[in-house]
Coordinates of C-alpha atoms in Angstrom, one line a residue:
X20 CA 5.7 21.9 -11.6
X21 CA 8.4 21.2 -14.7
X22 CA 7.6 20.2 -17.5
X23 CA 8.7 17.8 -19.9
X24 CA 10.7 19.5 -22.6
X25 CA 13.2 21.1 -18.7
X26 CA 12.8 17.5 -17.9
X27 CA 15.0 17.0 -21.5
X28 CA 17.7 19.3 -20.6
X29 CA 18.5 18.5 -17.3
X30 CA 18.9 15.4 -18.1
X31 CA 21.4 17.0 -21.4
X32 CA 23.1 17.9 -18.4
X33 CA 23.6 15.6 -16.0
X34 CA 20.3 14.3 -13.6
X35 CA 19.4 11.1 -13.6
X36 CA 17.3 8.8 -11.0
X37 CA 15.5 5.7 -10.8
X38 CA 12.1 6.9 -9.6
X39 CA 9.1 7.7 -10.6
X40 CA 8.2 11.0 -10.2
X41 CA 5.0 13.8 -12.5
X42 CA 6.0 16.4 -14.4
X43 CA 3.8 19.1 -15.1
X44 CA 1.4 17.5 -18.5
X45 CA 0.7 15.3 -15.4
X46 CA 2.5 11.8 -16.6
X47 CA 4.8 10.3 -14.6
X48 CA 8.4 10.1 -15.7
X49 CA 12.1 8.8 -14.9
X50 CA 14.8 10.1 -16.2
X51 CA 17.7 8.3 -18.0
X52 CA 20.8 8.9 -19.4
X53 CA 22.0 4.9 -19.3
X54 CA 20.1 2.1 -20.4
X55 CA 19.1 -0.1 -16.7
X56 CA 16.6 -2.4 -17.4
X57 CA 15.7 -2.0 -13.2
X58 CA 15.5 1.5 -14.0
X59 CA 12.3 2.9 -17.0
X60 CA 12.1 -0.5 -18.5
X61 CA 15.9 -0.4 -20.4
X62 CA 15.6 2.8 -22.2
X63 CA 16.5 6.6 -21.9
X64 CA 15.8 9.6 -21.9
X65 CA 12.9 10.5 -20.5
X66 CA 10.7 7.8 -19.6
X67 CA 7.0 8.1 -19.9
X68 CA 5.0 5.8 -17.5
X69 CA 0.4 6.4 -17.9
X70 CA 0.7 5.6 -14.1
X71 CA -3.3 5.8 -12.3
X72 CA -4.2 9.9 -11.5
X73 CA -4.6 8.3 -8.3
X74 CA -0.8 6.9 -8.0
X75 CA 1.1 8.1 -6.1
X76 CA 4.7 10.1 -7.0
X77 CA 6.8 12.2 -6.6
X78 CA 7.0 15.6 -8.0
X79 CA 10.5 16.4 -10.2
X80 CA 10.2 20.7 -9.1
X81 CA 11.9 24.1 -10.0
X82 CA 13.1 26.6 -8.2
X83 CA 13.7 29.6 -10.0
X84 CA 14.7 32.4 -7.7
X85 CA 18.1 30.3 -7.5
X86 CA 18.8 31.4 -11.1
X87 CA 17.7 35.3 -10.2
X88 CA 18.9 35.2 -7.5
X89 CA 22.8 33.3 -9.7
X90 CA 22.5 36.4 -12.4
X91 CA 22.0 39.5 -10.1
X92 CA 25.5 38.6 -9.0
X93 CA 26.2 38.2 -11.8
X94 CA 24.5 41.7 -12.8
X95 CA 25.8 42.8 -9.8
X96 CA 29.6 41.9 -10.1
X97 CA 29.3 43.4 -13.7
X98 CA 28.4 46.6 -13.2
X99 CA 30.6 46.7 -10.6
X100 CA 34.2 45.9 -12.3
X101 CA 33.4 48.9 -14.7
X102 CA 32.9 51.3 -12.8
X103 CA 37.0 51.3 -11.3
X104 CA 37.8 50.7 -15.6
X105 CA 38.3 53.7 -18.4
X106 CA 36.5 53.3 -21.2
X107 CA 39.4 53.5 -23.4
X108 CA 40.6 50.1 -21.3
X109 CA 37.3 49.0 -22.8
X110 CA 38.1 49.8 -26.0
X111 CA 40.8 47.6 -26.4
X112 CA 39.9 45.2 -28.0
X113 CA 40.8 41.9 -26.1
X114 CA 41.9 38.2 -26.9
X115 CA 41.4 36.0 -23.7
X116 CA 39.8 32.8 -23.2
X117 CA 36.3 33.5 -22.4
X118 CA 35.2 32.9 -19.4
X119 CA 31.8 30.8 -18.3
X120 CA 28.6 32.2 -16.9
X121 CA 25.2 31.4 -16.1
X122 CA 22.1 32.0 -18.8
X123 CA 19.1 30.0 -20.7
X124 CA 19.2 32.0 -23.9
X125 CA 20.9 32.8 -26.7
X126 CA 23.6 35.4 -26.0
X127 CA 22.8 39.1 -27.9
X128 CA 25.4 40.3 -29.7
X129 CA 28.8 42.4 -28.7
X130 CA 28.8 45.5 -28.1
X131 CA 30.7 47.2 -30.7
X132 CA 33.9 49.4 -30.4
X133 CA 31.9 52.7 -31.4
X134 CA 29.7 51.5 -28.9
X135 CA 31.7 52.5 -25.9
X136 CA 33.3 55.6 -28.0
X137 CA 30.4 57.0 -27.4
X138 CA 29.6 56.5 -23.3
X139 CA 31.1 57.5 -19.8
X140 CA 31.8 55.1 -17.4
X141 CA 28.9 55.6 -15.3
X142 CA 26.7 55.0 -19.6
X143 CA 28.7 51.7 -20.3
X144 CA 28.1 50.4 -16.8
X145 CA 24.8 50.9 -17.2
X146 CA 24.2 49.3 -20.3
X147 CA 26.8 46.8 -19.0
X148 CA 23.7 45.5 -16.4
X149 CA 20.8 46.3 -20.0
X150 CA 23.2 43.2 -21.1
X151 CA 23.6 40.6 -18.5
X152 CA 20.4 41.3 -17.1
X153 CA 18.9 40.8 -21.3
X154 CA 20.0 37.7 -21.5
X155 CA 17.3 36.2 -18.5
X156 CA 14.1 37.8 -18.9
X157 CA 12.5 34.3 -18.8
X158 CA 14.6 32.4 -15.7
X159 CA 14.4 28.9 -15.8
X160 CA 14.7 26.6 -13.2
X161 CA 18.0 25.1 -11.7
X162 CA 18.0 22.1 -13.5
X163 CA 18.0 23.4 -16.9
X164 CA 21.4 26.3 -16.0
X165 CA 23.4 26.5 -18.4
X166 CA 26.2 28.5 -19.9
X167 CA 27.4 30.3 -22.1
X168 CA 29.5 30.7 -25.0
X169 CA 32.0 33.3 -24.8
X170 CA 31.0 37.0 -26.9
X171 CA 28.8 37.1 -23.0
X172 CA 31.9 37.0 -20.7
X173 CA 34.3 38.9 -23.6
X174 CA 33.9 42.5 -22.5
X175 CA 34.0 42.1 -18.3
X176 CA 37.0 40.1 -18.5
X177 CA 39.4 42.2 -20.5
X178 CA 38.6 45.0 -17.3
X179 CA 39.6 42.5 -15.3
X180 CA 42.3 41.9 -17.1
X181 CA 44.1 44.9 -17.9
X182 CA 42.1 46.8 -14.2
X183 CA 45.4 45.1 -11.9
X184 CA 45.2 45.2 -8.2
X185 CA 42.9 48.2 -7.7
X186 CA 39.8 46.0 -9.0
X187 CA 40.1 43.3 -7.0
X188 CA 39.0 45.2 -4.3
X189 CA 35.9 46.4 -5.6
X190 CA 35.6 43.1 -6.7
X191 CA 35.6 41.6 -3.2
X192 CA 33.0 44.2 -2.2
X193 CA 29.8 42.6 -4.1
X194 CA 30.8 39.0 -1.8
X195 CA 30.5 41.0 1.2
X196 CA 27.3 43.0 0.7
X197 CA 25.8 39.2 -0.4
X198 CA 26.8 37.8 2.1
X199 CA 25.3 40.2 5.0
X200 CA 22.5 40.5 2.7
X201 CA 21.4 37.0 2.5
X202 CA 23.2 36.5 6.2
X203 CA 19.6 36.8 7.5
X204 CA 17.7 34.8 5.0
X205 CA 20.2 31.8 5.9
X206 CA 19.5 31.9 9.3
X207 CA 15.5 32.0 9.5
X208 CA 16.2 29.0 6.6
X209 CA 17.5 27.5 9.7
X210 CA 15.9 28.1 12.5
X211 CA 12.3 26.5 9.9
X212 CA 13.8 23.8 9.3
X213 CA 14.8 22.7 12.3
X214 CA 10.6 23.7 13.9
X215 CA 9.6 20.9 10.8
X216 CA 12.1 18.2 12.3
X217 CA 11.0 18.8 15.5
X218 CA 7.7 18.5 14.5
X219 CA 8.3 15.2 13.2
X220 CA 9.2 14.1 16.0
X221 CA 6.4 14.7 18.0
X222 CA 4.3 13.3 15.6
X223 CA 6.6 10.0 14.7
X224 CA 6.3 10.1 19.0
X225 CA 2.3 9.6 18.6
X226 CA 2.6 8.0 15.9
X227 CA 4.6 4.8 17.5
X228 CA 1.4 4.9 20.6
X229 CA -1.5 4.5 18.5
X230 CA -2.5 2.0 16.4
X231 CA -0.7 -0.4 14.0
X232 CA 2.5 0.0 15.5
X233 CA 1.2 -0.6 19.2
X234 CA 0.1 -3.7 18.4
X235 CA 4.1 -5.4 17.7
X236 CA 4.7 -4.5 20.6
X237 CA 2.3 -7.6 22.5
X238 CA -0.5 -10.3 21.5
X239 CA -3.0 -8.7 23.7
X240 CA -2.0 -5.3 23.0
X241 CA -3.2 -5.5 19.6
X242 CA -6.3 -6.1 19.3
X243 CA -7.7 -3.0 18.6
X244 CA -7.1 -4.0 15.1
X245 CA -8.5 -7.8 15.1
X246 CA -12.0 -9.0 15.6
X247 CA -12.6 -11.4 18.5
X248 CA -13.9 -14.9 16.1
X249 CA -12.3 -15.7 13.1
X250 CA -13.7 -16.4 10.1
X251 CA -11.6 -18.8 9.0
X252 CA -12.7 -22.8 10.6
X253 CA -9.0 -24.5 11.5
X254 CA -8.0 -27.3 9.4
X255 CA -7.9 -31.2 10.4
X256 CA -4.7 -33.2 9.6
X257 CA -6.6 -34.1 6.4
X258 CA -7.7 -30.6 5.5
X259 CA -11.4 -30.5 6.9
X260 CA -13.2 -28.1 8.7
X261 CA -14.0 -27.8 12.6
X262 CA -16.8 -27.6 13.3
X263 CA -17.4 -24.9 16.2
X264 CA -19.7 -25.5 19.9
X265 CA -20.9 -23.1 21.3
X266 CA -19.3 -23.9 24.6
X267 CA -15.8 -22.6 23.0
X268 CA -16.8 -18.8 23.0
X269 CA -15.5 -16.6 24.8
X270 CA -15.9 -13.0 24.0
X271 CA -13.0 -10.8 24.6
X272 CA -13.5 -7.1 23.1
X273 CA -11.3 -4.2 23.4
X274 CA -12.8 -1.1 21.9
X275 CA -10.6 1.9 20.6
X276 CA -11.5 5.2 20.0
X277 CA -7.8 5.8 18.3
X278 CA -7.4 3.7 14.7
X279 CA -7.9 6.1 11.7
X280 CA -9.0 4.1 8.4
X281 CA -8.9 5.3 4.4
X282 CA -12.4 5.3 3.1
X283 CA -11.2 3.5 0.2
X284 CA -14.8 4.3 -1.7
X285 CA -16.5 1.3 -1.4
X286 CA -19.9 1.1 -3.7
X287 CA -22.3 -1.7 -3.6
X288 CA -26.0 -1.0 -4.8
X289 CA -27.4 -2.4 -0.6
X290 CA -24.2 -2.7 1.2
X291 CA -21.6 0.6 0.2
X292 CA -24.0 3.0 3.2
X293 CA -23.7 0.7 5.8
X294 CA -19.9 -0.5 4.5
X295 CA -19.0 3.6 5.5
X296 CA -20.3 2.7 9.9
X297 CA -17.4 0.3 9.5
X298 CA -14.6 3.0 9.7
X299 CA -13.1 4.9 12.5
X300 CA -12.7 9.0 11.0
X301 CA -10.6 10.9 12.6
X302 CA -11.7 14.5 11.7
X303 CA -11.7 18.6 12.0
X304 CA -15.2 20.3 14.0
X305 CA -17.6 21.0 10.4
X306 CA -17.1 17.2 9.3
X307 CA -19.7 14.5 10.0
X308 CA -17.6 11.5 12.0
X309 CA -18.5 8.2 11.8
X310 CA -19.2 5.5 14.0
X311 CA -15.8 3.9 15.1
X312 CA -15.2 0.5 14.6
X313 CA -12.0 -1.7 14.1
X314 CA -10.7 -3.0 11.1
X315 CA -13.1 -5.1 8.8
X316 CA -12.0 -9.0 7.8
X317 CA -8.9 -9.6 9.6
X318 CA -9.8 -12.6 11.1
X319 CA -7.7 -14.4 14.1
X320 CA -9.9 -16.9 15.3
X321 CA -13.0 -19.0 15.4
X322 CA -16.4 -17.4 15.0
X323 CA -20.4 -18.2 16.0
X324 CA -22.5 -19.2 14.5
X325 CA -26.0 -16.4 14.2
X326 CA -27.7 -19.7 15.5
X327 CA -27.6 -21.7 18.6
X328 CA -26.0 -25.2 17.9
X329 CA -26.7 -29.2 18.5
X330 CA -25.7 -31.9 17.1
X331 CA -27.3 -34.2 15.4
X332 CA -26.4 -38.1 15.7
X333 CA -25.9 -38.5 11.0
X334 CA -23.2 -38.6 8.7
X335 CA -21.7 -34.9 8.7
X336 CA -22.2 -33.7 5.3
X337 CA -19.2 -31.5 6.0
X338 CA -16.3 -34.4 6.2
X339 CA -16.4 -38.0 5.8
X340 CA -15.3 -39.0 8.1
X341 CA -17.4 -37.5 11.0
X342 CA -20.6 -40.2 12.1
X343 CA -22.8 -36.5 13.4
X344 CA -22.8 -32.7 12.2
X345 CA -23.3 -29.6 14.0
X346 CA -26.8 -28.6 13.3
X347 CA -28.5 -24.3 13.2
X348 CA -31.4 -24.4 15.8
X349 CA -33.8 -21.0 15.0
X350 CA -33.1 -19.1 18.3
X351 CA -30.9 -16.3 17.0
X352 CA -27.7 -16.5 19.0
X353 CA -28.0 -14.3 21.7
X354 CA -24.5 -12.9 21.6
X355 CA -25.3 -11.6 17.3
X356 CA -28.0 -9.8 19.7
X357 CA -26.3 -8.2 22.0
X358 CA -23.3 -7.0 19.1
X359 CA -27.0 -5.8 17.1
X360 CA -27.0 -7.9 14.2
X361 CA -29.5 -6.3 11.8
X362 CA -27.6 -3.9 11.3
X363 CA -23.8 -5.2 11.2
X364 CA -23.1 -5.2 7.4
X365 CA -23.3 -8.7 5.4
X366 CA -20.2 -10.3 3.2
X367 CA -19.5 -13.4 1.4
X368 CA -17.7 -16.2 3.6
X369 CA -15.2 -17.5 0.9
X370 CA -14.2 -21.3 0.8
X371 CA -10.6 -20.8 0.4
X372 CA -7.4 -20.9 3.4
X373 CA -6.5 -17.4 5.7
X374 CA -3.8 -16.2 4.5
X375 CA -2.2 -13.0 7.0
X376 CA -0.1 -10.0 5.9
X377 CA 2.0 -8.5 8.4
X378 CA 5.7 -8.1 9.2
X379 CA 8.6 -10.9 8.7
X380 CA 12.8 -9.5 9.2
X381 CA 11.1 -5.7 9.2
X382 CA 9.1 -6.0 6.0
X383 CA 5.4 -6.7 4.9
X384 CA 5.6 -10.5 3.8
X385 CA 2.5 -13.2 2.9
X386 CA 1.7 -15.5 6.1
X387 CA -0.2 -19.4 5.9
X388 CA -2.6 -20.6 8.3
X389 CA -0.8 -23.3 10.5
X390 CA -2.3 -24.6 13.0
X391 CA -0.5 -26.2 16.3
X392 CA -1.6 -29.3 16.7
X393 CA -1.8 -32.7 19.0
X394 CA 0.8 -36.0 17.9
X395 CA -0.2 -39.2 17.4
X396 CA -0.1 -40.1 21.6
X397 CA -2.1 -37.4 22.8
X398 CA -4.1 -37.6 20.3
X399 CA -5.3 -40.3 22.2
X400 CA -5.5 -39.6 25.4
X401 CA -7.4 -37.0 24.3
X402 CA -10.0 -39.4 22.9
X403 CA -9.5 -41.5 25.1
X404 CA -11.1 -39.2 27.3
X405 CA -13.9 -37.5 25.5
X406 CA -15.1 -40.7 25.0
X407 CA -15.3 -41.8 29.1
X408 CA -16.8 -38.6 29.8
X409 CA -18.4 -37.1 26.4
X410 CA -16.3 -33.8 27.0
X411 CA -13.5 -31.7 26.3
X412 CA -13.8 -30.6 29.9
X413 CA -10.8 -31.6 32.9
X414 CA -7.9 -32.9 30.0
X415 CA -4.9 -31.4 29.9
X416 CA -2.2 -31.5 27.5
X417 CA 1.6 -30.7 28.1
X418 CA 2.2 -28.6 26.8
X419 CA 6.0 -29.2 25.9
X420 CA 5.2 -32.5 25.3
X421 CA 1.8 -33.0 23.7
X422 CA 2.7 -31.6 20.3
X423 CA 3.5 -31.2 17.0
X424 CA 7.3 -29.3 16.0
X425 CA 6.4 -26.0 14.1
X426 CA 8.7 -24.2 12.1
X427 CA 11.2 -20.9 13.7
X428 CA 9.5 -18.9 12.5
X429 CA 5.6 -19.3 13.7
X430 CA 3.8 -17.7 15.2
X431 CA 0.3 -17.7 17.3
X432 CA -2.6 -16.1 15.8
X433 CA -3.7 -13.3 18.1
X434 CA -5.7 -14.2 21.3
X435 CA -4.4 -17.1 22.2
X436 CA -4.1 -17.1 25.9
X437 CA -0.5 -17.5 27.1
X438 CA 1.1 -19.4 30.4
X439 CA 4.8 -18.6 31.5
X440 CA 5.5 -17.2 28.2
X441 CA 3.7 -20.4 26.6
X442 CA 1.1 -20.1 23.8
X443 CA -2.1 -22.5 25.0
X444 CA -3.7 -24.9 22.7
X445 CA -7.9 -25.0 22.9
X446 CA -9.9 -27.3 23.9
X447 CA -9.7 -29.0 21.1
X448 CA -5.8 -29.1 21.8
X449 CA -5.1 -26.7 18.7
X450 CA -3.4 -23.3 19.1
X451 CA -4.0 -21.6 15.4
X452 CA -0.8 -19.9 14.3
X453 CA 1.2 -17.9 11.0
X454 CA 4.3 -19.1 9.0
X455 CA 5.5 -16.6 6.8
X456 CA 5.3 -18.1 3.1
X457 CA 9.1 -18.2 1.6
X458 CA 9.2 -18.9 -2.7
X459 CA 11.9 -22.2 -1.4
X460 CA 9.2 -24.0 0.5
X461 CA 6.6 -26.0 -1.7
X462 CA 4.3 -27.1 0.8
X463 CA 2.8 -23.2 0.1
X464 CA 3.5 -23.3 -4.1
X465 CA 1.0 -22.3 -4.2
X466 CA 0.5 -18.7 -1.2
X467 CA 3.7 -18.3 -3.5
X468 CA 2.2 -17.7 -7.2
X469 CA 0.3 -14.6 -5.4
X470 CA 2.9 -13.5 -3.7
X471 CA 6.1 -11.5 -5.0
X472 CA 8.6 -10.3 -2.2
X473 CA 10.8 -8.2 -4.4
X474 CA 8.0 -6.8 -6.0
X475 CA 6.8 -6.2 -2.2
X476 CA 3.2 -7.0 -4.3
X477 CA 0.8 -9.5 -4.1
X478 CA -2.4 -10.7 -6.6
X479 CA -5.4 -9.4 -5.5
X480 CA -9.0 -10.0 -6.5
X481 CA -11.3 -7.2 -5.6
X482 CA -14.6 -5.8 -6.4
X483 CA -14.3 -2.4 -8.6
X484 CA -14.1 1.4 -7.8
X485 CA -17.4 2.5 -9.2
X486 CA -19.3 -0.5 -10.8
X487 CA -20.9 -2.5 -8.5
X488 CA -21.1 -6.2 -10.0
X489 CA -17.3 -6.0 -11.8
X490 CA -14.5 -7.8 -10.6
X491 CA -11.2 -7.1 -11.1
X492 CA -7.6 -9.2 -10.0
X493 CA -4.7 -6.7 -9.8
X494 CA -0.9 -6.8 -8.6
X495 CA -1.5 -4.6 -4.7
X496 CA 1.5 -4.1 -2.4
X497 CA 2.6 -5.5 0.2
X498 CA 2.4 -2.7 2.9
X499 CA -1.4 -1.8 2.0
X500 CA -2.3 -5.1 2.4
X501 CA -0.4 -4.7 6.8
X502 CA -2.2 -6.3 8.7
X503 CA -5.7 -6.9 6.8
X504 CA -6.0 -11.9 6.4
X505 CA -7.4 -12.8 3.1
X506 CA -8.6 -16.1 1.7
X507 CA -7.0 -17.4 -1.3
X508 CA -8.5 -19.4 -4.2
X509 CA -7.4 -20.8 -7.1
X510 CA -7.5 -24.1 -8.9
X511 CA -5.1 -25.9 -6.1
X512 CA -7.3 -25.0 -2.9
X513 CA -10.3 -26.5 -1.3
X514 CA -11.7 -28.3 -5.0
X515 CA -11.9 -25.1 -6.2
X516 CA -15.2 -24.3 -5.7
X517 CA -14.9 -21.7 -8.2
X518 CA -13.7 -23.2 -10.7
X519 CA -10.6 -21.3 -11.5
X520 CA -7.8 -21.8 -14.0
X521 CA -7.2 -25.5 -14.1
X522 CA -4.1 -28.2 -13.6
X523 CA -2.0 -27.4 -16.8
X524 CA -2.3 -23.2 -16.0
X525 CA -3.6 -22.4 -12.4
X526 CA -5.0 -19.5 -11.4
X527 CA -5.1 -18.3 -7.9
X528 CA -5.2 -15.3 -5.9
X529 CA -6.2 -13.5 -3.2
X530 CA -9.8 -11.5 -1.5
X531 CA -9.7 -9.5 1.4
X532 CA -12.0 -10.6 3.8
X533 CA -15.2 -8.9 3.9
X534 CA -13.9 -7.0 0.4
X535 CA -17.1 -9.1 -1.0
X536 CA -21.1 -7.4 0.3
X537 CA -23.5 -8.9 0.0
X538 CA -26.2 -7.1 -2.3
X539 CA -29.7 -7.6 -0.8
X540 CA -29.1 -9.5 2.7
X541 CA -31.6 -11.9 3.8
X542 CA -33.0 -10.7 6.9
X543 CA -31.2 -12.6 10.2
X544 CA -34.5 -15.4 10.1
X545 CA -33.8 -19.0 10.3
X546 CA -36.3 -19.5 7.3
X547 CA -36.1 -16.1 4.9
X548 CA -31.7 -17.2 5.1
X549 CA -32.9 -21.1 4.4
X550 CA -35.5 -20.1 1.3
X551 CA -32.7 -17.7 -0.1
X552 CA -29.8 -20.1 0.3
X553 CA -32.2 -22.1 -2.1
X554 CA -33.9 -20.2 -4.3
X555 CA -31.8 -16.9 -4.5
X556 CA -29.0 -17.0 -7.9
X557 CA -26.9 -14.2 -5.1
X558 CA -27.4 -16.8 -2.0
X559 CA -24.9 -18.7 -4.2
X560 CA -22.0 -18.8 -1.6
X561 CA -20.4 -19.9 0.5
X562 CA -22.0 -18.8 4.6
X563 CA -22.3 -15.0 5.1
X564 CA -20.3 -13.5 8.1
X565 CA -21.8 -10.6 9.3
X566 CA -19.6 -7.0 10.1
X567 CA -20.8 -6.0 13.4
X568 CA -19.8 -2.7 14.8
X569 CA -18.4 -3.6 17.1
X570 CA -16.1 -5.6 15.7
X571 CA -17.5 -8.7 16.6
X572 CA -17.8 -11.3 13.6
X573 CA -21.1 -13.4 13.7
X574 CA -21.2 -16.5 10.4
X575 CA -23.8 -18.6 8.8
X576 CA -22.4 -21.3 7.1
X577 CA -24.3 -23.8 4.5
X578 CA -24.3 -26.9 6.7
X579 CA -25.6 -25.6 9.6
X580 CA -28.7 -25.1 7.4
X581 CA -28.3 -28.8 6.0
X582 CA -27.5 -26.9 3.1
X583 CA -24.6 -29.0 0.0
X584 CA -22.4 -26.2 -0.8
X585 CA -21.4 -26.3 -3.6
X586 CA -24.5 -26.5 -5.1
X587 CA -23.6 -25.1 -8.5
X588 CA -22.4 -22.0 -10.4
X589 CA -21.6 -20.4 -7.0
X590 CA -22.4 -16.8 -6.9
X591 CA -18.4 -15.2 -7.4
X592 CA -17.3 -16.7 -10.4
X593 CA -20.2 -15.7 -11.9
X594 CA -19.0 -12.3 -12.1
X595 CA -17.3 -10.4 -14.9
X596 CA -13.7 -9.1 -13.7
X597 CA -11.3 -7.3 -16.5
X598 CA -8.0 -8.0 -15.2
X599 CA -4.3 -4.8 -14.4
X600 CA -1.8 -6.3 -13.9
X601 CA 0.2 -3.6 -15.8
X602 CA 3.8 -5.3 -17.5
X603 CA 7.1 -4.0 -15.0
X604 CA 10.0 -3.8 -15.6
X605 CA 11.0 -6.8 -12.4
X606 CA 8.3 -9.6 -14.6
X607 CA 6.1 -10.2 -12.2
X608 CA 2.8 -11.8 -12.3
X609 CA 4.0 -12.4 -16.6
X610 CA 0.7 -15.0 -17.2
X611 CA -1.6 -12.5 -15.8
X612 CA 0.1 -9.4 -17.2
X613 CA -0.7 -10.4 -20.5
X614 CA -3.6 -10.3 -19.9
X615 CA -3.9 -6.4 -19.2
X616 CA -7.0 -4.6 -19.5
X617 CA -9.1 -7.5 -20.8
X618 CA -12.5 -8.3 -19.1
X619 CA -13.7 -11.8 -19.1
X620 CA -17.8 -11.6 -18.5
X621 CA -17.7 -15.0 -15.8
X622 CA -14.8 -15.6 -13.1
X623 CA -13.9 -18.6 -14.0
X624 CA -13.8 -18.5 -18.0
X625 CA -9.9 -16.5 -17.0
X626 CA -7.4 -19.1 -18.7
X627 CA -3.3 -18.1 -18.5
X628 CA -1.7 -18.4 -22.1
X629 CA 0.4 -21.4 -21.5

């Protein structure tokens, strides 16, 4: 690994890149000859960046063996040339131009004529070898190869100029010997490169047949990443949530033991041990394997309630226009028992709007939730049918005529049924889906405020590693969030229950689903959950989403228990937070980079500077 001093010498000889790399002092640097605001913050020289040690960069290295081979070649050529040169010619003073040789240390004094008079042909050659090898006692890296002054090659060139044709045939012999010497090594190196390329091709082929790549091919094949139900309630025309009837729910599970996920060491006092259960890890012999499960928190469809539900004929607590409300009974849903709800990981249900990170035009991109809904005429027919039949069943939708248009870039959510290549609505006439977030679309301006496509990063709120209570707001590469769903929360989302920012300086961020674990969750019992929501400070949440071992998601909302939301300060709003958005040459998230390193005792206290 190169040192900073070696990097500085390399820059003097033309080295310049626009990518950071690690050096021996354990700092990330970028060598710059010319000033460029997009490379090295416009500085020149060895520009350093105090990146965290876990950040992945390339490494600047040097190879001393290359220089040693070059110096051996120079030394051999000098010896052979001197052997055919008479001592009288060596004593002749030279006035010819000096040649350039490779060296890394100051040149030694030029040999005097007196020393040549006392040496024979053989001893002269030996002295020259010592002089040449002496100039390279510590081989430098090839990045730092330099040309020497004229004194180093003075005697050698004098002999070469006066030796005539006999010297030419003698000097060609070492070149042939070198080619013969290194020819087998070159062949071996080429074979090694070929084998590495073949191994890489095999690995890519295996990767394409498994995991993430496979889900891009077909909606049915993608479910190894997906939970069969959805944490995000679908939104009505006015942004109100639609309750989920138990008759809607059908469990379609598809398991895979091929998915490999990294354990990021998320630490929570009561949830850390159970969190380990939700990662499928391929291990070598002798290493304990974790139970298999699909990725935490990827939400594509509705989530069933942990209790069986019923309809109560009284105005809804969730929406003013609804004359009834769906409430939970005290009977645990058999589905929840089937998927071992008592050993599941309890996470906080977030009150925002659902987002999704997946590819768009070949790059990781943020997508907003957009459900395809019936037009006015179809909606009227549907409501008449409901009133007459007291049911949604047996109503026929015309897929081509009954629905509002959606953008060409719209895609249906995973697990949406298809008929003749067309996505089909659920029994309420809704087809959940996604639309890419573009900076030019004002409808999704708050989505766009948390993503920077030039920097390929998103603004994320998540727990700090090593501190179970502290949160952090940081910029995360979109590639690291790919195929995850997240909740957009903030000033202008769902009446801002978390009290973030203000109208003049709005604050928005993305929270990965399943990332906020519930500390000391109550048992799955109606009365104990009701008591926890009402009396515990940890119970100031919109609800709980349980992540079961087989990938099933199950939830309970405060409204299921007849409780108000929000009711006081939410638990998330009162947790401490630190801002970790470093200043970047591209200037992404400038309002947060100004606050880099600052801590706030409560999330709701974060205020951006005007």
